[in-house]
mmCIF file of C-alpha atoms in Angstrom:
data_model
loop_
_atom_site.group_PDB
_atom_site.id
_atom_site.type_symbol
_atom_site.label_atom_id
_atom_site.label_comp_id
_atom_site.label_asym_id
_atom_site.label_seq_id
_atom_site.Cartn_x
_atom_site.Cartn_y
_atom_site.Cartn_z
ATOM 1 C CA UNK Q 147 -36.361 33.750 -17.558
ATOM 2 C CA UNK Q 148 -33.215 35.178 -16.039
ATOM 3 C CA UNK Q 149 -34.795 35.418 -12.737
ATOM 4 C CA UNK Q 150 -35.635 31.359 -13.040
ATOM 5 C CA UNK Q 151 -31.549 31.000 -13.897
ATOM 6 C CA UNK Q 152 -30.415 32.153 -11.296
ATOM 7 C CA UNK Q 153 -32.658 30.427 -8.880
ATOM 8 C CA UNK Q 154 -31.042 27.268 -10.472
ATOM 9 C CA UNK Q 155 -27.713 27.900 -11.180
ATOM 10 C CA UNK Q 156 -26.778 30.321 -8.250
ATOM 11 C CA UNK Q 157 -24.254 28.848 -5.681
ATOM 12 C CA UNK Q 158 -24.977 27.203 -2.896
ATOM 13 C CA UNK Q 159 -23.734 28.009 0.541
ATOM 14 C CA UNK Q 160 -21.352 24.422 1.651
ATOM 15 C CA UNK Q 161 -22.624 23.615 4.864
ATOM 16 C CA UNK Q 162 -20.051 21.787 7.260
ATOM 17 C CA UNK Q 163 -20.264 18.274 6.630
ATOM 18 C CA UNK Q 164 -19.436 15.975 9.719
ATOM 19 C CA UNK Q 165 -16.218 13.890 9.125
ATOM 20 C CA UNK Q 166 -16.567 10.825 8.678
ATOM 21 C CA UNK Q 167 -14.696 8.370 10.715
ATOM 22 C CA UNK Q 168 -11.231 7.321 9.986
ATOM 23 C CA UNK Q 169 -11.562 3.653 9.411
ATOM 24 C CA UNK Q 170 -8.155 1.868 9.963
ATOM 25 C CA UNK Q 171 -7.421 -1.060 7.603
ATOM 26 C CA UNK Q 172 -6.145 -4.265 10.223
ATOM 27 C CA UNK Q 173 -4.602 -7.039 8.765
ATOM 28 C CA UNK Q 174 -5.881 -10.691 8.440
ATOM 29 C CA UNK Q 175 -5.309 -13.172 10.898
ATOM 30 C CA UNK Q 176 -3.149 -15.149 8.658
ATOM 31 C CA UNK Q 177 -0.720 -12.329 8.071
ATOM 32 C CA UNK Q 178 -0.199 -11.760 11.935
ATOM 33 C CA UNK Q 179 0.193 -15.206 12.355
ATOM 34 C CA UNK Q 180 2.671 -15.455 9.903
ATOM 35 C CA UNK Q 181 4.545 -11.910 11.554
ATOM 36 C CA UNK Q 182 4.047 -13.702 14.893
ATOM 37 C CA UNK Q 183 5.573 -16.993 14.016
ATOM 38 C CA UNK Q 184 8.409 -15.227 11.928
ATOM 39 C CA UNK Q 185 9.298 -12.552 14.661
ATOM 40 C CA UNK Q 186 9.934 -15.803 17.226
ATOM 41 C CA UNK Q 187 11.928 -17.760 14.724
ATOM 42 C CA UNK Q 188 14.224 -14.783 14.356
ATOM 43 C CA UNK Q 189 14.499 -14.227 17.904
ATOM 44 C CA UNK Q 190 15.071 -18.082 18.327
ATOM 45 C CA UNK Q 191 17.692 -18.495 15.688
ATOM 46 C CA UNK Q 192 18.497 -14.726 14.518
ATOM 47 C CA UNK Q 193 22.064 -14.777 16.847
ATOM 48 C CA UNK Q 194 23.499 -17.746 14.479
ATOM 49 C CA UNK Q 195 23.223 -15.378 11.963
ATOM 50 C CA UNK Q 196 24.983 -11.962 11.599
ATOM 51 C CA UNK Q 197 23.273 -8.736 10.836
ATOM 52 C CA UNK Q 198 25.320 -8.197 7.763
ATOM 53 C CA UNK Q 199 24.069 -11.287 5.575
ATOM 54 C CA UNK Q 200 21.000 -9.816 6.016
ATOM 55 C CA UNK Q 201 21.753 -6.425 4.851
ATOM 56 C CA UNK Q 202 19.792 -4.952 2.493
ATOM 57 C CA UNK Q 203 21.500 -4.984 -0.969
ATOM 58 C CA UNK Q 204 23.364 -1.761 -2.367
ATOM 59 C CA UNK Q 205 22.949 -2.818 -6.145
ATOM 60 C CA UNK Q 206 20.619 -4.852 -8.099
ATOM 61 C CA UNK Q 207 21.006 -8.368 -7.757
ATOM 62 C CA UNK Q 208 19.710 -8.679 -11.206
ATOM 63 C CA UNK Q 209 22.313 -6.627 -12.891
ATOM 64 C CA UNK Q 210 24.640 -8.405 -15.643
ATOM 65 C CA UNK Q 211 21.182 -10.510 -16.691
ATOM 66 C CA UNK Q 212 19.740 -9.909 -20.397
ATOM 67 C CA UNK Q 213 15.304 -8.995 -19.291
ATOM 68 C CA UNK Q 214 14.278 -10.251 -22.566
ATOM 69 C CA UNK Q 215 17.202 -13.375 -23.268
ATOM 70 C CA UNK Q 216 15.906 -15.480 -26.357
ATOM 71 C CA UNK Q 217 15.384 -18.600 -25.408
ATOM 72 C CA UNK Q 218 14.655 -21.533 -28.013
ATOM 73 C CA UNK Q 219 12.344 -23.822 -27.075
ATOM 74 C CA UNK Q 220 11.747 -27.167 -28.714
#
């Protein structure tokens, strides 16, 4: 009985296992179109506007609003 135990329950030696590739996750065609087509608008238009109004913002723009405000609805 213990003899049968141990021939099942015994560890087994891990063997290398090849790696498996790395597959890289592209984007869709769509969403580099859209990158495209927005990178050459900015570089059309982007020296009409300054760097600064498009700053990223340094509080919450959503401060000083209620999340849950009651509104009535009729």
């Amino acid at each position: 009985v213990e003899q049968c135990y141990i021939k099942r329950h015994r560890q087994t030696k891990s063997r290398k296992r090849k790696s498996a590739p790395v597959k890289t996750v592209s984007l869709s065609d769509n969403a580099l179109n859209a990158m495209g087509r927005r990178r050459r608008v900015v570089d059309a238009i982007g020296h009409l506007f300054p760097a600064e109004k498009f700053a990223l913002p340094t509080e919450s723009v959503l401060a000083g609003i209620p999340q849950n405000p009651d509104i009535q609805m009729k």
